[in-house]
Amino acid sequence: MRRANESTRLGVRPSNALLVRGARQIVTMRGPVRARRGAEMSQTGIVTGAAMLVENGRITQVGPASRIENLTQAKRAVEVDASGCVVVPGLVDCHTHLLFPAPRLQDYEKRIGGATYEEIAASGGGILSTVRAVRCSTAAGLEAAAARSLELMASHGTLLAEAKSGYGLETGLELRLLRALHRVSGPAEVVPTCLGAHAIPPEWKQDPDGYLAGVCAELLPEVARHKLAEFADIYCDSAAFSAEQSARYFDAATRLGFGLKIHASQFSSIGAVELAVTWGAVSADHLEAIEEADAELLARSGTIAVLLPASVLHLGLNRYAPARKLIDLGAAVALATDFNPGSSPTPSLPLVMSLACAQMRMSPAEAMTAVTVNAAAALRRAESAGMLESGRAADFCIFNVQDYREIPYYLGANLLRTAYRAGGPVFHQGGM
Ligand SMILES: [Zn+2]
């Protein structure tokens, strides 16, 4: 999905070399190339008085400006003036449902009017209303919807995004969603996840085991055969699939080579965290209702805790996941938007960072780690995304701030100035 030369496509002067200079800070995130846990999450690898040289789409130098600016290649490079700004790695959104055909405005107004999740679902809204919209969409329409979401996300700094299926809930439509995610051409790279077990479709309401058996025997093998997703995810909660059903799904997914993810302890704690740890899931996501013993279990495991505070905010709830406790226990925590049309219609990781700091008592450094290197690790991309280091693709954002801590501090402001992917500009505030 990565294009060779973004700058040509966008009509910007192509160049083999860029020199990023003048930044107040370059937040490199240098350190271990894996999810950082506990106290490691405070290490941001900030360099001041630095410059960054990019050649053929890759970073070749990050370090003191005095040295880099004197290199012969730097003298020939096109200059990117980052004066007074902060440079950070392209942000990574590791949990989204970005492919949806339309917003759910009726649900939004009903919820404001006091309707519960269950009441909205009973009146024809909720996940199943998006499923109906997907069932009426063409392949081209779905691709356009995904592209629109990616543009929005990139305009807030996201250059690598996970994207789940889960609004088809039958084999043909789930495959259509995943194919659209493969074909979509947008400013951010997409990592697709099969979420065939997102909800129990109405026609299977009396036989959820039967539905799940079909997902395991038909959908997952097809997805694996066509290499349409890297991860398999399931929604394990009292209103969706049980831990026992989730174990069956994990078994099938593991045999087919998928990485495992799970929607765990969002509303109720029914064994999802233990399951994630037992099966070595890459991540357990949500965790608003996680219990103490599960938090300890998770902190000792290799499973990354992916927290989604924007859904708590948008649903008007007040129970956030215990980020502080998880980090203090030594867990690896990542943050994501959960971008979706029902519970979290935000494409903004900076907003999620603000919530993490103000509502979950994460420090700005921990929040930055959680949307870069840890989010990349939650997508098994720690070796290619989330850090600014020699040899890596030049995916970076220039924020119009003097200190990276202003990114979460200015709640609700979009301070992104420019985003570059593989050395080519993909977003510029005010237009390209
Ligand atoms: Zn989700």
PDB file of N, CA and C in Angstrom, residues 237-326:
ATOM      1  N   ASP A 237     -17.297 -10.024  25.655  1.00  0.00           N
ATOM      2  CA  ASP A 237     -17.975  -9.260  26.712  1.00  0.00           C
ATOM      3  C   ASP A 237     -19.334  -9.911  26.916  1.00  0.00           C
ATOM      4  N   SER A 238     -19.999  -9.539  28.003  1.00  0.00           N
ATOM      5  CA  SER A 238     -21.236 -10.264  28.319  1.00  0.00           C
ATOM      6  C   SER A 238     -22.297 -10.110  27.231  1.00  0.00           C
ATOM      7  N   ALA A 239     -22.282  -9.000  26.479  1.00  0.00           N
ATOM      8  CA  ALA A 239     -23.284  -8.828  25.422  1.00  0.00           C
ATOM      9  C   ALA A 239     -22.803  -9.381  24.078  1.00  0.00           C
ATOM     10  N   ALA A 240     -21.599  -9.955  24.047  1.00  0.00           N
ATOM     11  CA  ALA A 240     -21.063 -10.457  22.772  1.00  0.00           C
ATOM     12  C   ALA A 240     -20.630 -11.918  22.937  1.00  0.00           C
ATOM     13  N   PHE A 241     -19.341 -12.202  22.796  1.00  0.00           N
ATOM     14  CA  PHE A 241     -18.877 -13.588  22.875  1.00  0.00           C
ATOM     15  C   PHE A 241     -18.261 -13.892  24.244  1.00  0.00           C
ATOM     16  N   SER A 242     -18.452 -15.128  24.692  1.00  0.00           N
ATOM     17  CA  SER A 242     -17.935 -15.542  26.006  1.00  0.00           C
ATOM     18  C   SER A 242     -16.447 -15.874  25.896  1.00  0.00           C
ATOM     19  N   ALA A 243     -15.815 -16.057  27.046  1.00  0.00           N
ATOM     20  CA  ALA A 243     -14.398 -16.429  27.062  1.00  0.00           C
ATOM     21  C   ALA A 243     -14.211 -17.803  26.412  1.00  0.00           C
ATOM     22  N   GLU A 244     -15.148 -18.682  26.638  1.00  0.00           N
ATOM     23  CA  GLU A 244     -15.050 -20.037  26.077  1.00  0.00           C
ATOM     24  C   GLU A 244     -15.147 -19.972  24.535  1.00  0.00           C
ATOM     25  N   GLN A 245     -16.082 -19.161  24.047  1.00  0.00           N
ATOM     26  CA  GLN A 245     -16.195 -18.988  22.588  1.00  0.00           C
ATOM     27  C   GLN A 245     -14.936 -18.309  22.041  1.00  0.00           C
ATOM     28  N   SER A 246     -14.427 -17.338  22.797  1.00  0.00           N
ATOM     29  CA  SER A 246     -13.220 -16.624  22.348  1.00  0.00           C
ATOM     30  C   SER A 246     -12.028 -17.574  22.273  1.00  0.00           C
ATOM     31  N   ALA A 247     -11.966 -18.531  23.189  1.00  0.00           N
ATOM     32  CA  ALA A 247     -10.869 -19.509  23.171  1.00  0.00           C
ATOM     33  C   ALA A 247     -10.931 -20.349  21.895  1.00  0.00           C
ATOM     34  N   ARG A 248     -12.149 -20.717  21.502  1.00  0.00           N
ATOM     35  CA  ARG A 248     -12.296 -21.488  20.259  1.00  0.00           C
ATOM     36  C   ARG A 248     -11.802 -20.676  19.047  1.00  0.00           C
ATOM     37  N   TYR A 249     -12.161 -19.395  19.065  1.00  0.00           N
ATOM     38  CA  TYR A 249     -11.751 -18.480  17.983  1.00  0.00           C
ATOM     39  C   TYR A 249     -10.223 -18.330  17.960  1.00  0.00           C
ATOM     40  N   PHE A 250      -9.635 -18.149  19.133  1.00  0.00           N
ATOM     41  CA  PHE A 250      -8.173 -18.018  19.221  1.00  0.00           C
ATOM     42  C   PHE A 250      -7.482 -19.290  18.713  1.00  0.00           C
ATOM     43  N   ASP A 251      -8.057 -20.428  19.039  1.00  0.00           N
ATOM     44  CA  ASP A 251      -7.480 -21.693  18.602  1.00  0.00           C
ATOM     45  C   ASP A 251      -7.450 -21.743  17.069  1.00  0.00           C
ATOM     46  N   ALA A 252      -8.593 -21.433  16.453  1.00  0.00           N
ATOM     47  CA  ALA A 252      -8.663 -21.463  14.986  1.00  0.00           C
ATOM     48  C   ALA A 252      -7.720 -20.428  14.385  1.00  0.00           C
ATOM     49  N   ALA A 253      -7.705 -19.230  14.965  1.00  0.00           N
ATOM     50  CA  ALA A 253      -6.881 -18.143  14.414  1.00  0.00           C
ATOM     51  C   ALA A 253      -5.396 -18.461  14.537  1.00  0.00           C
ATOM     52  N   THR A 254      -5.006 -19.052  15.652  1.00  0.00           N
ATOM     53  CA  THR A 254      -3.594 -19.393  15.871  1.00  0.00           C
ATOM     54  C   THR A 254      -3.132 -20.439  14.855  1.00  0.00           C
ATOM     55  N   ARG A 255      -3.982 -21.446  14.648  1.00  0.00           N
ATOM     56  CA  ARG A 255      -3.612 -22.492  13.675  1.00  0.00           C
ATOM     57  C   ARG A 255      -3.388 -21.909  12.279  1.00  0.00           C
ATOM     58  N   LEU A 256      -4.095 -20.790  11.981  1.00  0.00           N
ATOM     59  CA  LEU A 256      -3.974 -20.184  10.653  1.00  0.00           C
ATOM     60  C   LEU A 256      -2.891 -19.112  10.599  1.00  0.00           C
ATOM     61  N   GLY A 257      -2.218 -18.904  11.724  1.00  0.00           N
ATOM     62  CA  GLY A 257      -1.076 -17.987  11.716  1.00  0.00           C
ATOM     63  C   GLY A 257      -1.384 -16.529  12.001  1.00  0.00           C
ATOM     64  N   PHE A 258      -2.597 -16.230  12.446  1.00  0.00           N
ATOM     65  CA  PHE A 258      -2.917 -14.834  12.764  1.00  0.00           C
ATOM     66  C   PHE A 258      -2.312 -14.427  14.104  1.00  0.00           C
ATOM     67  N   GLY A 259      -1.938 -13.164  14.226  1.00  0.00           N
ATOM     68  CA  GLY A 259      -1.673 -12.582  15.536  1.00  0.00           C
ATOM     69  C   GLY A 259      -3.018 -12.360  16.208  1.00  0.00           C
ATOM     70  N   LEU A 260      -3.037 -12.433  17.537  1.00  0.00           N
ATOM     71  CA  LEU A 260      -4.316 -12.359  18.246  1.00  0.00           C
ATOM     72  C   LEU A 260      -4.519 -11.010  18.934  1.00  0.00           C
ATOM     73  N   LYS A 261      -5.765 -10.520  18.834  1.00  0.00           N
ATOM     74  CA  LYS A 261      -6.185  -9.325  19.576  1.00  0.00           C
ATOM     75  C   LYS A 261      -7.549  -9.617  20.169  1.00  0.00           C
ATOM     76  N   ILE A 262      -7.886  -8.908  21.235  1.00  0.00           N
ATOM     77  CA  ILE A 262      -9.191  -9.158  21.854  1.00  0.00           C
ATOM     78  C   ILE A 262      -9.741  -7.879  22.460  1.00  0.00           C
ATOM     79  N   HIS A 263     -11.035  -7.609  22.223  1.00  0.00           N
ATOM     80  CA  HIS A 263     -11.745  -6.547  22.937  1.00  0.00           C
ATOM     81  C   HIS A 263     -12.054  -7.130  24.313  1.00  0.00           C
ATOM     82  N   ALA A 264     -11.358  -6.618  25.342  1.00  0.00           N
ATOM     83  CA  ALA A 264     -11.395  -7.262  26.659  1.00  0.00           C
ATOM     84  C   ALA A 264     -11.856  -6.306  27.749  1.00  0.00           C
ATOM     85  N   SER A 265     -12.730  -6.789  28.601  1.00  0.00           N
ATOM     86  CA  SER A 265     -13.149  -6.041  29.799  1.00  0.00           C
ATOM     87  C   SER A 265     -13.552  -4.599  29.495  1.00  0.00           C
ATOM     88  N   GLN A 266     -14.356  -4.404  28.441  1.00  0.00           N
ATOM     89  CA  GLN A 266     -14.851  -3.044  28.181  1.00  0.00           C
ATOM     90  C   GLN A 266     -15.958  -2.692  29.171  1.00  0.00           C
ATOM     91  N   PHE A 267     -16.970  -3.567  29.239  1.00  0.00           N
ATOM     92  CA  PHE A 267     -18.080  -3.321  30.157  1.00  0.00           C
ATOM     93  C   PHE A 267     -18.086  -4.311  31.308  1.00  0.00           C
ATOM     94  N   SER A 268     -17.639  -5.557  31.026  1.00  0.00           N
ATOM     95  CA  SER A 268     -17.648  -6.557  32.093  1.00  0.00           C
ATOM     96  C   SER A 268     -16.400  -7.426  31.983  1.00  0.00           C
ATOM     97  N   SER A 269     -16.008  -7.968  33.124  1.00  0.00           N
ATOM     98  CA  SER A 269     -14.794  -8.763  33.185  1.00  0.00           C
ATOM     99  C   SER A 269     -15.194 -10.232  33.189  1.00  0.00           C
ATOM    100  N   ILE A 270     -15.059 -10.896  32.045  1.00  0.00           N
ATOM    101  CA  ILE A 270     -15.553 -12.288  31.959  1.00  0.00           C
ATOM    102  C   ILE A 270     -14.443 -13.253  31.536  1.00  0.00           C
ATOM    103  N   GLY A 271     -13.209 -12.896  31.849  1.00  0.00           N
ATOM    104  CA  GLY A 271     -12.115 -13.844  31.570  1.00  0.00           C
ATOM    105  C   GLY A 271     -11.304 -13.538  30.326  1.00  0.00           C
ATOM    106  N   ALA A 272     -11.569 -12.390  29.688  1.00  0.00           N
ATOM    107  CA  ALA A 272     -10.887 -12.077  28.431  1.00  0.00           C
ATOM    108  C   ALA A 272      -9.394 -11.814  28.625  1.00  0.00           C
ATOM    109  N   VAL A 273      -9.035 -11.166  29.738  1.00  0.00           N
ATOM    110  CA  VAL A 273      -7.619 -10.828  29.948  1.00  0.00           C
ATOM    111  C   VAL A 273      -6.807 -12.106  30.166  1.00  0.00           C
ATOM    112  N   GLU A 274      -7.330 -12.991  30.997  1.00  0.00           N
ATOM    113  CA  GLU A 274      -6.641 -14.255  31.253  1.00  0.00           C
ATOM    114  C   GLU A 274      -6.458 -15.036  29.950  1.00  0.00           C
ATOM    115  N   LEU A 275      -7.506 -15.001  29.143  1.00  0.00           N
ATOM    116  CA  LEU A 275      -7.451 -15.691  27.860  1.00  0.00           C
ATOM    117  C   LEU A 275      -6.347 -15.092  26.975  1.00  0.00           C
ATOM    118  N   ALA A 276      -6.307 -13.757  26.926  1.00  0.00           N
ATOM    119  CA  ALA A 276      -5.304 -13.066  26.101  1.00  0.00           C
ATOM    120  C   ALA A 276      -3.895 -13.458  26.531  1.00  0.00           C
ATOM    121  N   VAL A 277      -3.668 -13.491  27.833  1.00  0.00           N
ATOM    122  CA  VAL A 277      -2.335 -13.817  28.353  1.00  0.00           C
ATOM    123  C   VAL A 277      -2.002 -15.287  28.071  1.00  0.00           C
ATOM    124  N   THR A 278      -2.976 -16.169  28.309  1.00  0.00           N
ATOM    125  CA  THR A 278      -2.762 -17.605  28.087  1.00  0.00           C
ATOM    126  C   THR A 278      -2.391 -17.905  26.636  1.00  0.00           C
ATOM    127  N   TRP A 279      -3.080 -17.198  25.717  1.00  0.00           N
ATOM    128  CA  TRP A 279      -2.845 -17.472  24.296  1.00  0.00           C
ATOM    129  C   TRP A 279      -1.739 -16.607  23.704  1.00  0.00           C
ATOM    130  N   GLY A 280      -1.110 -15.770  24.536  1.00  0.00           N
ATOM    131  CA  GLY A 280      -0.040 -14.905  24.016  1.00  0.00           C
ATOM    132  C   GLY A 280      -0.542 -13.899  23.001  1.00  0.00           C
ATOM    133  N   ALA A 281      -1.731 -13.343  23.248  1.00  0.00           N
ATOM    134  CA  ALA A 281      -2.269 -12.327  22.334  1.00  0.00           C
ATOM    135  C   ALA A 281      -1.313 -11.139  22.263  1.00  0.00           C
ATOM    136  N   VAL A 282      -1.243 -10.527  21.087  1.00  0.00           N
ATOM    137  CA  VAL A 282      -0.380  -9.347  20.930  1.00  0.00           C
ATOM    138  C   VAL A 282      -0.920  -8.212  21.793  1.00  0.00           C
ATOM    139  N   SER A 283      -2.252  -8.077  21.830  1.00  0.00           N
ATOM    140  CA  SER A 283      -2.808  -7.007  22.674  1.00  0.00           C
ATOM    141  C   SER A 283      -4.160  -7.400  23.232  1.00  0.00           C
ATOM    142  N   ALA A 284      -4.466  -6.805  24.398  1.00  0.00           N
ATOM    143  CA  ALA A 284      -5.807  -6.865  24.991  1.00  0.00           C
ATOM    144  C   ALA A 284      -6.277  -5.412  25.052  1.00  0.00           C
ATOM    145  N   ASP A 285      -7.428  -5.140  24.435  1.00  0.00           N
ATOM    146  CA  ASP A 285      -7.824  -3.752  24.180  1.00  0.00           C
ATOM    147  C   ASP A 285      -9.081  -3.365  24.957  1.00  0.00           C
ATOM    148  N   HIS A 286      -9.113  -2.129  25.426  1.00  0.00           N
ATOM    149  CA  HIS A 286     -10.195  -1.497  26.221  1.00  0.00           C
ATOM    150  C   HIS A 286      -9.840  -1.497  27.702  1.00  0.00           C
ATOM    151  N   LEU A 287     -10.215  -2.561  28.437  1.00  0.00           N
ATOM    152  CA  LEU A 287      -9.795  -2.759  29.840  1.00  0.00           C
ATOM    153  C   LEU A 287     -10.387  -1.768  30.841  1.00  0.00           C
ATOM    154  N   GLU A 288     -11.483  -1.084  30.465  1.00  0.00           N
ATOM    155  CA  GLU A 288     -12.082  -0.158  31.424  1.00  0.00           C
ATOM    156  C   GLU A 288     -12.563  -0.889  32.681  1.00  0.00           C
ATOM    157  N   ALA A 289     -12.986  -2.155  32.513  1.00  0.00           N
ATOM    158  CA  ALA A 289     -13.551  -2.896  33.643  1.00  0.00           C
ATOM    159  C   ALA A 289     -12.586  -3.970  34.165  1.00  0.00           C
ATOM    160  N   ILE A 290     -11.292  -3.795  33.894  1.00  0.00           N
ATOM    161  CA  ILE A 290     -10.321  -4.827  34.305  1.00  0.00           C
ATOM    162  C   ILE A 290     -10.246  -4.914  35.831  1.00  0.00           C
ATOM    163  N   GLU A 291     -10.104  -6.123  36.328  1.00  0.00           N
ATOM    164  CA  GLU A 291      -9.982  -6.318  37.773  1.00  0.00           C
ATOM    165  C   GLU A 291      -8.512  -6.373  38.173  1.00  0.00           C
ATOM    166  N   GLU A 292      -8.286  -6.135  39.468  1.00  0.00           N
ATOM    167  CA  GLU A 292      -6.924  -6.042  40.023  1.00  0.00           C
ATOM    168  C   GLU A 292      -6.036  -7.243  39.631  1.00  0.00           C
ATOM    169  N   ALA A 293      -6.565  -8.439  39.830  1.00  0.00           N
ATOM    170  CA  ALA A 293      -5.753  -9.638  39.566  1.00  0.00           C
ATOM    171  C   ALA A 293      -5.401  -9.735  38.082  1.00  0.00           C
ATOM    172  N   ASP A 294      -6.339  -9.333  37.222  1.00  0.00           N
ATOM    173  CA  ASP A 294      -6.064  -9.350  35.779  1.00  0.00           C
ATOM    174  C   ASP A 294      -5.031  -8.299  35.402  1.00  0.00           C
ATOM    175  N   ALA A 295      -5.058  -7.148  36.077  1.00  0.00           N
ATOM    176  CA  ALA A 295      -4.074  -6.092  35.798  1.00  0.00           C
ATOM    177  C   ALA A 295      -2.675  -6.623  36.119  1.00  0.00           C
ATOM    178  N   GLU A 296      -2.558  -7.355  37.225  1.00  0.00           N
ATOM    179  CA  GLU A 296      -1.254  -7.915  37.608  1.00  0.00           C
ATOM    180  C   GLU A 296      -0.801  -8.979  36.601  1.00  0.00           C
ATOM    181  N   LEU A 297      -1.744  -9.797  36.200  1.00  0.00           N
ATOM    182  CA  LEU A 297      -1.455 -10.839  35.215  1.00  0.00           C
ATOM    183  C   LEU A 297      -0.959 -10.224  33.900  1.00  0.00           C
ATOM    184  N   LEU A 298      -1.669  -9.219  33.467  1.00  0.00           N
ATOM    185  CA  LEU A 298      -1.334  -8.553  32.202  1.00  0.00           C
ATOM    186  C   LEU A 298       0.046  -7.896  32.288  1.00  0.00           C
ATOM    187  N   ALA A 299       0.322  -7.268  33.428  1.00  0.00           N
ATOM    188  CA  ALA A 299       1.594  -6.558  33.602  1.00  0.00           C
ATOM    189  C   ALA A 299       2.779  -7.515  33.543  1.00  0.00           C
ATOM    190  N   ARG A 300       2.560  -8.758  33.930  1.00  0.00           N
ATOM    191  CA  ARG A 300       3.655  -9.747  33.905  1.00  0.00           C
ATOM    192  C   ARG A 300       3.779 -10.445  32.554  1.00  0.00           C
ATOM    193  N   SER A 301       2.855 -10.159  31.656  1.00  0.00           N
ATOM    194  CA  SER A 301       2.816 -10.894  30.386  1.00  0.00           C
ATOM    195  C   SER A 301       3.432 -10.077  29.253  1.00  0.00           C
ATOM    196  N   GLY A 302       3.506 -10.682  28.087  1.00  0.00           N
ATOM    197  CA  GLY A 302       3.993  -9.962  26.909  1.00  0.00           C
ATOM    198  C   GLY A 302       2.869  -9.300  26.132  1.00  0.00           C
ATOM    199  N   THR A 303       1.648  -9.397  26.628  1.00  0.00           N
ATOM    200  CA  THR A 303       0.494  -8.812  25.928  1.00  0.00           C
ATOM    201  C   THR A 303       0.417  -7.318  26.226  1.00  0.00           C
ATOM    202  N   ILE A 304       0.242  -6.526  25.175  1.00  0.00           N
ATOM    203  CA  ILE A 304       0.203  -5.066  25.336  1.00  0.00           C
ATOM    204  C   ILE A 304      -1.222  -4.634  25.695  1.00  0.00           C
ATOM    205  N   ALA A 305      -1.331  -3.730  26.681  1.00  0.00           N
ATOM    206  CA  ALA A 305      -2.633  -3.177  27.060  1.00  0.00           C
ATOM    207  C   ALA A 305      -2.915  -1.974  26.162  1.00  0.00           C
ATOM    208  N   VAL A 306      -3.926  -2.090  25.292  1.00  0.00           N
ATOM    209  CA  VAL A 306      -4.283  -0.980  24.399  1.00  0.00           C
ATOM    210  C   VAL A 306      -5.499  -0.268  24.989  1.00  0.00           C
ATOM    211  N   LEU A 307      -5.323   0.985  25.369  1.00  0.00           N
ATOM    212  CA  LEU A 307      -6.382   1.728  26.051  1.00  0.00           C
ATOM    213  C   LEU A 307      -7.024   2.740  25.106  1.00  0.00           C
ATOM    214  N   LEU A 308      -8.348   2.906  25.261  1.00  0.00           N
ATOM    215  CA  LEU A 308      -9.143   3.657  24.288  1.00  0.00           C
ATOM    216  C   LEU A 308     -10.030   4.694  24.986  1.00  0.00           C
ATOM    217  N   PRO A 309      -9.414   5.717  25.574  1.00  0.00           N
ATOM    218  CA  PRO A 309     -10.199   6.625  26.412  1.00  0.00           C
ATOM    219  C   PRO A 309     -11.238   7.468  25.668  1.00  0.00           C
ATOM    220  N   ALA A 310     -11.084   7.652  24.358  1.00  0.00           N
ATOM    221  CA  ALA A 310     -12.056   8.494  23.646  1.00  0.00           C
ATOM    222  C   ALA A 310     -13.442   7.855  23.630  1.00  0.00           C
ATOM    223  N   SER A 311     -13.491   6.517  23.660  1.00  0.00           N
ATOM    224  CA  SER A 311     -14.816   5.872  23.669  1.00  0.00           C
ATOM    225  C   SER A 311     -15.506   6.099  25.012  1.00  0.00           C
ATOM    226  N   VAL A 312     -14.731   6.169  26.081  1.00  0.00           N
ATOM    227  CA  VAL A 312     -15.310   6.453  27.400  1.00  0.00           C
ATOM    228  C   VAL A 312     -15.896   7.866  27.396  1.00  0.00           C
ATOM    229  N   LEU A 313     -15.124   8.790  26.844  1.00  0.00           N
ATOM    230  CA  LEU A 313     -15.576  10.190  26.778  1.00  0.00           C
ATOM    231  C   LEU A 313     -16.837  10.310  25.938  1.00  0.00           C
ATOM    232  N   HIS A 314     -16.812   9.722  24.746  1.00  0.00           N
ATOM    233  CA  HIS A 314     -17.940   9.905  23.823  1.00  0.00           C
ATOM    234  C   HIS A 314     -19.210   9.230  24.329  1.00  0.00           C
ATOM    235  N   LEU A 315     -19.057   8.126  25.046  1.00  0.00           N
ATOM    236  CA  LEU A 315     -20.244   7.444  25.579  1.00  0.00           C
ATOM    237  C   LEU A 315     -20.762   8.124  26.852  1.00  0.00           C
ATOM    238  N   GLY A 316     -20.067   9.173  27.285  1.00  0.00           N
ATOM    239  CA  GLY A 316     -20.530   9.896  28.467  1.00  0.00           C
ATOM    240  C   GLY A 316     -20.351   9.091  29.744  1.00  0.00           C
ATOM    241  N   LEU A 317     -19.369   8.182  29.722  1.00  0.00           N
ATOM    242  CA  LEU A 317     -19.119   7.350  30.904  1.00  0.00           C
ATOM    243  C   LEU A 317     -17.981   7.971  31.711  1.00  0.00           C
ATOM    244  N   ASN A 318     -17.715   7.408  32.860  1.00  0.00           N
ATOM    245  CA  ASN A 318     -16.617   7.985  33.642  1.00  0.00           C
ATOM    246  C   ASN A 318     -15.602   6.952  34.118  1.00  0.00           C
ATOM    247  N   ARG A 319     -15.758   5.725  33.664  1.00  0.00           N
ATOM    248  CA  ARG A 319     -14.794   4.711  34.086  1.00  0.00           C
ATOM    249  C   ARG A 319     -13.722   4.518  33.013  1.00  0.00           C
ATOM    250  N   TYR A 320     -12.575   5.133  33.234  1.00  0.00           N
ATOM    251  CA  TYR A 320     -11.437   4.966  32.325  1.00  0.00           C
ATOM    252  C   TYR A 320     -10.614   3.757  32.760  1.00  0.00           C
ATOM    253  N   ALA A 321      -9.875   3.180  31.825  1.00  0.00           N
ATOM    254  CA  ALA A 321      -8.992   2.059  32.169  1.00  0.00           C
ATOM    255  C   ALA A 321      -7.911   2.552  33.138  1.00  0.00           C
ATOM    256  N   PRO A 322      -7.468   1.700  34.050  1.00  0.00           N
ATOM    257  CA  PRO A 322      -6.494   2.122  35.071  1.00  0.00           C
ATOM    258  C   PRO A 322      -5.070   2.177  34.531  1.00  0.00           C
ATOM    259  N   ALA A 323      -4.816   3.154  33.672  1.00  0.00           N
ATOM    260  CA  ALA A 323      -3.509   3.254  32.999  1.00  0.00           C
ATOM    261  C   ALA A 323      -2.372   3.392  34.013  1.00  0.00           C
ATOM    262  N   ARG A 324      -2.597   4.276  35.002  1.00  0.00           N
ATOM    263  CA  ARG A 324      -1.526   4.534  35.976  1.00  0.00           C
ATOM    264  C   ARG A 324      -1.130   3.242  36.683  1.00  0.00           C
ATOM    265  N   LYS A 325      -2.157   2.513  37.116  1.00  0.00           N
ATOM    266  CA  LYS A 325      -1.888   1.263  37.832  1.00  0.00           C
ATOM    267  C   LYS A 325      -1.158   0.267  36.914  1.00  0.00           C
ATOM    268  N   LEU A 326      -1.623   0.154  35.674  1.00  0.00           N
ATOM    269  CA  LEU A 326      -1.004  -0.801  34.750  1.00  0.00           C
ATOM    270  C   LEU A 326       0.474  -0.468  34.535  1.00  0.00           C
TER     271      LEU A 326
END
